[in-house]
Tab-separated table of C-alpha atoms and ligand atoms in Angstrom:
chain	number	residue	atom	x	y	z
A	9	MET	CA	0.000	0.000	0.000
A	10	ILE	CA	1.088	3.540	-0.692
A	11	GLU	CA	0.242	6.505	1.508
A	12	LEU	CA	-0.218	9.725	-0.454
A	13	PHE	CA	0.289	12.953	1.473
A	14	THR	CA	-1.324	15.595	-0.647
A	15	ALA	CA	-3.649	18.542	-1.182
A	16	PRO	CA	-5.931	19.353	-4.138
A	17	THR	CA	-3.386	21.316	-6.216
A	18	PRO	CA	-1.670	20.701	-9.587
A	19	ASN	CA	1.413	19.209	-7.926
A	20	GLY	CA	-0.744	16.940	-5.790
A	21	TRP	CA	-2.788	15.771	-8.787
A	22	LYS	CA	0.332	14.672	-10.676
A	23	ILE	CA	0.712	11.855	-8.182
A	24	SER	CA	-2.950	10.900	-7.764
A	25	VAL	CA	-3.137	10.646	-11.581
A	26	MET	CA	-0.012	8.459	-11.655
A	27	LEU	CA	-1.308	6.159	-8.889
A	28	GLU	CA	-4.644	5.802	-10.684
A	29	GLU	CA	-2.950	5.187	-14.021
A	30	CYS	CA	-0.691	2.510	-12.485
A	31	GLY	CA	-3.603	0.877	-10.652
A	32	LEU	CA	-1.686	0.984	-7.371
A	33	PRO	CA	-3.712	0.876	-4.146
A	34	TYR	CA	-3.224	4.048	-2.098
A	35	GLU	CA	-4.583	5.840	0.923
A	36	VAL	CA	-4.852	9.602	0.985
A	37	ARG	CA	-3.564	11.678	3.902
A	38	TRP	CA	-4.709	15.264	3.458
A	39	VAL	CA	-2.171	17.945	4.285
A	40	ASN	CA	-3.911	21.275	4.898
A	41	ILE	CA	-1.271	23.644	3.521
A	42	GLY	CA	-3.451	26.669	4.299
A	43	LYS	CA	-3.345	25.731	7.978
A	44	GLY	CA	0.349	24.875	8.187
A	45	ASP	CA	0.220	21.056	8.270
A	46	GLN	CA	3.263	21.038	5.965
A	47	PHE	CA	5.455	22.395	8.779
A	48	LYS	CA	4.546	19.698	11.302
A	49	PRO	CA	7.476	17.452	12.322
A	50	ASP	CA	5.775	14.234	11.155
A	51	PHE	CA	5.317	15.647	7.660
A	52	LEU	CA	8.787	17.220	7.533
A	53	ALA	CA	10.226	13.794	8.340
A	54	ILE	CA	9.007	12.587	4.925
A	55	SER	CA	9.025	15.889	3.024
A	56	PRO	CA	11.852	18.095	4.347
A	57	ASN	CA	11.071	20.889	1.839
A	58	ASN	CA	7.613	21.341	3.483
A	59	ARG	CA	5.794	20.849	0.206
A	60	ILE	CA	3.146	18.399	-0.912
A	61	PRO	CA	2.959	15.815	-2.376
A	62	ALA	CA	4.973	13.020	-0.773
A	63	ILE	CA	4.412	9.287	-0.613
A	64	VAL	CA	5.324	6.430	1.682
A	65	ASP	CA	5.625	3.037	0.001
A	66	HIS	CA	4.872	0.339	2.569
A	67	ALA	CA	5.968	-2.446	0.206
A	68	PRO	CA	9.196	-1.262	-1.452
A	69	ALA	CA	10.851	-3.593	-3.949
A	70	ASP	CA	13.767	-4.405	-1.603
A	71	GLY	CA	11.346	-5.790	0.996
A	72	GLY	CA	12.773	-3.379	3.577
A	73	GLU	CA	11.345	-0.663	5.791
A	74	PRO	CA	8.677	1.704	4.385
A	75	LEU	CA	10.249	4.220	2.025
A	76	SER	CA	9.299	7.895	1.799
A	77	ILE	CA	9.753	10.015	-1.329
A	78	PHE	CA	9.235	13.753	-1.881
A	79	GLU	CA	9.427	15.927	-5.051
A	80	THR	CA	6.991	15.039	-7.810
A	81	GLY	CA	9.707	14.254	-10.371
A	82	ALA	CA	11.336	11.740	-8.035
A	83	ILE	CA	7.952	10.238	-7.077
A	84	LEU	CA	6.883	9.817	-10.714
A	85	ILE	CA	10.158	8.099	-11.653
A	86	TYR	CA	9.953	5.893	-8.553
A	87	LEU	CA	6.408	4.757	-9.338
A	88	ALA	CA	7.228	4.271	-13.032
A	89	GLU	CA	10.182	2.059	-12.113
A	90	LYS	CA	8.183	0.207	-9.450
A	91	THR	CA	5.423	-0.688	-11.904
A	92	GLY	CA	7.320	-0.717	-15.207
A	93	GLN	CA	4.801	1.757	-16.647
A	94	PHE	CA	4.884	5.202	-18.317
A	95	LEU	CA	8.686	5.449	-18.592
A	96	PRO	CA	9.929	3.941	-21.859
A	97	ALA	CA	12.679	1.331	-21.487
A	98	ASP	CA	14.487	2.106	-24.741
A	99	ILE	CA	17.206	4.714	-24.275
A	100	ARG	CA	15.709	7.229	-26.698
A	101	GLY	CA	12.187	7.133	-25.288
A	102	HIS	CA	13.599	7.050	-21.748
A	103	LYS	CA	15.773	10.089	-22.437
A	104	ALA	CA	12.850	12.014	-23.982
A	105	ALA	CA	10.493	11.244	-21.087
A	106	LEU	CA	13.085	12.431	-18.555
A	107	GLU	CA	13.863	15.584	-20.577
A	108	TRP	CA	10.227	16.625	-20.638
A	109	LEU	CA	9.629	15.577	-17.032
A	110	PHE	CA	12.513	17.807	-15.901
A	111	TRP	CA	11.243	20.565	-18.211
A	112	GLN	CA	7.951	20.402	-16.341
A	113	VAL	CA	9.343	20.291	-12.793
A	114	GLY	CA	12.013	22.916	-13.448
A	115	GLY	CA	10.108	25.191	-15.839
A	116	LEU	CA	6.421	24.803	-16.564
A	117	GLY	CA	5.381	24.220	-12.930
A	118	PRO	CA	7.453	26.944	-11.238
A	119	MET	CA	6.832	29.572	-13.937
A	120	LEU	CA	3.072	28.991	-14.078
A	121	GLY	CA	3.087	28.933	-10.278
A	122	GLN	CA	4.761	32.359	-10.161
A	123	HIS	CA	2.465	33.688	-12.890
A	124	GLY	CA	-0.574	32.584	-10.887
A	125	HIS	CA	0.915	34.032	-7.703
A	126	PHE	CA	1.540	37.517	-9.071
A	127	LYS	CA	-1.741	37.536	-10.990
A	128	LEU	CA	-4.051	36.215	-8.272
A	129	TYR	CA	-2.437	36.474	-4.855
A	130	ALA	CA	0.174	39.240	-4.674
A	131	PRO	CA	-1.175	41.975	-2.350
A	132	GLU	CA	-0.196	44.631	-4.912
A	133	ARG	CA	0.042	44.518	-8.675
A	134	ILE	CA	3.677	44.529	-9.754
A	135	ALA	CA	3.686	45.024	-13.514
A	136	TYR	CA	7.279	43.902	-14.004
A	137	ALA	CA	6.712	40.568	-12.227
A	138	THR	CA	3.304	39.944	-13.824
A	139	ASP	CA	4.661	40.647	-17.304
A	140	ARG	CA	7.814	38.626	-16.742
A	141	TYR	CA	5.912	35.497	-15.691
A	142	ARG	CA	3.166	35.942	-18.269
A	143	ASN	CA	5.792	36.167	-21.034
A	144	GLU	CA	7.547	33.117	-19.649
A	145	THR	CA	4.225	31.225	-19.410
A	146	LEU	CA	3.424	32.051	-23.042
A	147	ARG	CA	6.931	31.062	-24.114
A	148	LEU	CA	6.560	27.678	-22.379
A	149	TYR	CA	3.153	27.122	-24.011
A	150	GLY	CA	4.895	27.780	-27.335
A	151	VAL	CA	7.586	25.204	-26.527
A	152	LEU	CA	4.901	22.678	-25.567
A	153	ASP	CA	2.915	23.405	-28.712
A	154	ARG	CA	5.912	22.894	-31.001
A	155	GLN	CA	6.796	19.609	-29.293
A	156	LEU	CA	3.221	18.321	-29.571
A	157	ALA	CA	3.053	19.345	-33.239
A	158	LYS	CA	5.646	16.627	-33.919
A	159	GLN	CA	4.135	13.699	-32.026
A	160	THR	CA	1.132	12.490	-30.047
A	161	TYR	CA	2.622	12.807	-26.568
A	162	LEU	CA	5.393	14.857	-25.019
A	163	ALA	CA	8.017	12.115	-25.217
A	164	GLY	CA	6.900	10.444	-28.448
A	165	GLU	CA	4.076	8.089	-29.365
A	166	ASP	CA	3.699	6.702	-25.835
A	167	TYR	CA	1.900	8.393	-22.942
A	168	SER	CA	4.477	8.904	-20.184
A	169	ILE	CA	5.224	10.517	-16.831
A	170	ALA	CA	6.115	13.683	-18.775
A	171	ASP	CA	2.454	14.011	-19.837
A	172	ILE	CA	1.244	13.112	-16.342
A	173	ALA	CA	3.431	15.869	-14.841
A	174	SER	CA	2.342	18.530	-17.333
A	175	PHE	CA	-1.417	17.936	-17.582
A	176	PRO	CA	-2.448	19.271	-14.126
A	177	TRP	CA	-0.574	22.530	-14.783
A	178	VAL	CA	-2.003	23.007	-18.279
A	179	GLN	CA	-5.393	22.365	-16.709
A	180	THR	CA	-5.001	25.746	-14.933
A	181	TYR	CA	-5.084	27.543	-18.309
A	182	LYS	CA	-8.298	29.468	-17.577
A	183	ALA	CA	-7.029	30.845	-14.269
A	184	GLN	CA	-3.772	31.713	-16.054
A	185	ASP	CA	-5.800	33.548	-18.733
A	186	ILE	CA	-4.350	31.432	-21.557
A	187	ASP	CA	-6.331	31.027	-24.765
A	188	LEU	CA	-5.837	27.347	-25.620
A	189	GLY	CA	-7.216	28.092	-29.087
A	190	GLY	CA	-3.910	29.815	-29.772
A	191	PHE	CA	-2.027	26.559	-29.069
A	192	VAL	CA	-3.796	24.019	-31.258
A	193	HIS	CA	-1.415	21.131	-30.602
A	194	VAL	CA	-1.593	21.647	-26.840
A	195	LYS	CA	-5.384	21.676	-27.138
A	196	ARG	CA	-5.377	18.422	-29.150
A	197	TRP	CA	-3.174	16.769	-26.510
A	198	TYR	CA	-5.213	18.223	-23.625
A	199	ASP	CA	-8.486	16.908	-25.093
A	200	LEU	CA	-6.907	13.495	-25.727
A	201	LEU	CA	-5.615	13.139	-22.164
A	202	LYS	CA	-8.940	14.266	-20.699
A	203	GLN	CA	-10.523	11.134	-22.150
A	204	ARG	CA	-8.430	8.871	-19.898
A	205	PRO	CA	-10.660	7.612	-17.043
A	206	ALA	CA	-7.696	7.101	-14.675
A	207	LEU	CA	-6.454	10.631	-15.308
A	208	ARG	CA	-9.907	11.995	-14.627
A	209	ARG	CA	-10.149	10.032	-11.374
A	210	GLY	CA	-6.754	11.350	-10.261
A	211	MET	CA	-7.665	14.912	-11.205
A	212	ASP	CA	-10.920	14.670	-9.223
A	213	LEU	CA	-9.152	13.824	-5.970
A	214	GLY	CA	-10.074	16.308	-3.276
A	215	ARG	CA	-12.218	18.566	-5.485
A	216	GLN	CA	-14.820	18.585	-2.709
A	217	LEU	CA	-12.250	20.248	-0.434
A	218	ILE	CA	-11.882	23.296	-2.672
A	219	ASN	CA	-14.727	25.445	-1.405
A	220	ARG	CA	-12.445	28.441	-1.146
A	221	ARG	CA	-8.849	28.960	-2.089
A	222	PRO	CA	-6.641	28.337	0.967
A	223	GLN	CA	-4.604	31.378	-0.077
A	224	ASP	CA	-7.574	33.632	0.619
A	225	SER	CA	-7.087	33.900	4.368
A	226	ALA	CA	-4.471	36.149	5.954
A	227	GLU	CA	-3.226	33.197	8.029
A	228	ALA	CA	-2.713	31.087	4.912
A	229	ARG	CA	-0.965	33.906	3.020
A	230	LYS	CA	1.448	34.281	5.897
A	231	LEU	CA	2.176	30.556	5.951
A	232	LEU	CA	2.416	30.061	2.203
A	233	PHE	CA	3.986	33.270	0.979
A	234	GLY	CA	5.597	34.802	4.051
A	235	ILE	CA	3.217	37.776	3.682
A	236	LYS	CA	2.640	39.670	6.911
A	237	ASP	CA	-0.891	40.112	8.207
A	238	GLU	CA	-2.167	43.670	7.591
A	239	THR	CA	-2.614	44.081	11.382
A	240	GLU	CA	1.001	43.194	12.223
B	10	GSH	N1	9.015	21.044	-6.503
B	10	GSH	C1	7.910	20.540	-5.740
B	10	GSH	C2	6.808	21.578	-5.692
B	10	GSH	C3	5.685	21.184	-4.762
B	10	GSH	C4	4.853	22.394	-4.333
B	10	GSH	O1	5.170	23.546	-4.652
B	10	GSH	N2	3.771	22.126	-3.576
B	10	GSH	C5	2.941	23.205	-3.059
B	10	GSH	C6	1.484	22.954	-3.405
B	10	GSH	S1	1.203	22.923	-5.151
B	10	GSH	C7	3.053	23.240	-1.548
B	10	GSH	O2	3.160	22.215	-0.915
B	10	GSH	N3	3.021	24.427	-0.922
B	10	GSH	C8	3.103	24.558	0.487
B	10	GSH	C9	3.946	25.725	0.939
B	10	GSH	O3	4.354	26.531	0.073
B	10	GSH	O4	4.223	25.836	2.145
B	10	GSH	C10	7.418	19.223	-6.364
B	10	GSH	O5	7.453	19.107	-7.587
B	10	GSH	O6	7.053	18.311	-5.596
């Protein structure tokens, strides 16, 4: 059994999608990042960067003690290797899947995250930051579009962990004010992936918990962004 420590966010959904796609049994442990659960010692013991998601595999392949893993890229590779799924074995497909996985965790995720932050949550509008991250977001959509013009999936003709990592972030396109119509190959890929029942199940995890954005309270903003309460 795998324990999934998560919250209903794009990074969290990468792993619920992967677990659903692999057909691995898992139990969800919600981490309320708006209330500071990510800083509790028990969570830091498995995720020292105080970020969700993290997993604990209670049946690792070496038969040893339960194994904890943090960082979505590392978790996706771990689960792909554990199950022999969604990471091509041939060196070219393998290389491509890792390239685009690292592109997502080092580029698409952080840049879209910053774009969303300055657009939706920053207490004041900072034109330089908003423009910088919007331009970078559009540039990355262009990179994605050109890659998907050449082939069905990010790493070739096989669906892989690179697609699983990217989908939940592209799914934020409306909040990011991106016109998908301007990226026809991304749209084709997005519509194709949306038809996967396992992906949809993974993406639905915790939707019922999103009745308001955790970032909306002063307490949460302080915890998540280091922003001081107006009364302090
Ligand atoms: N590089 C990390 C990013 C994870 C991440 O940023 N998680 C956010 C939620 S989407 C989080 O836990 N935020 C809590 C905080 O900032 O304290 C990964 O890929 O696992």
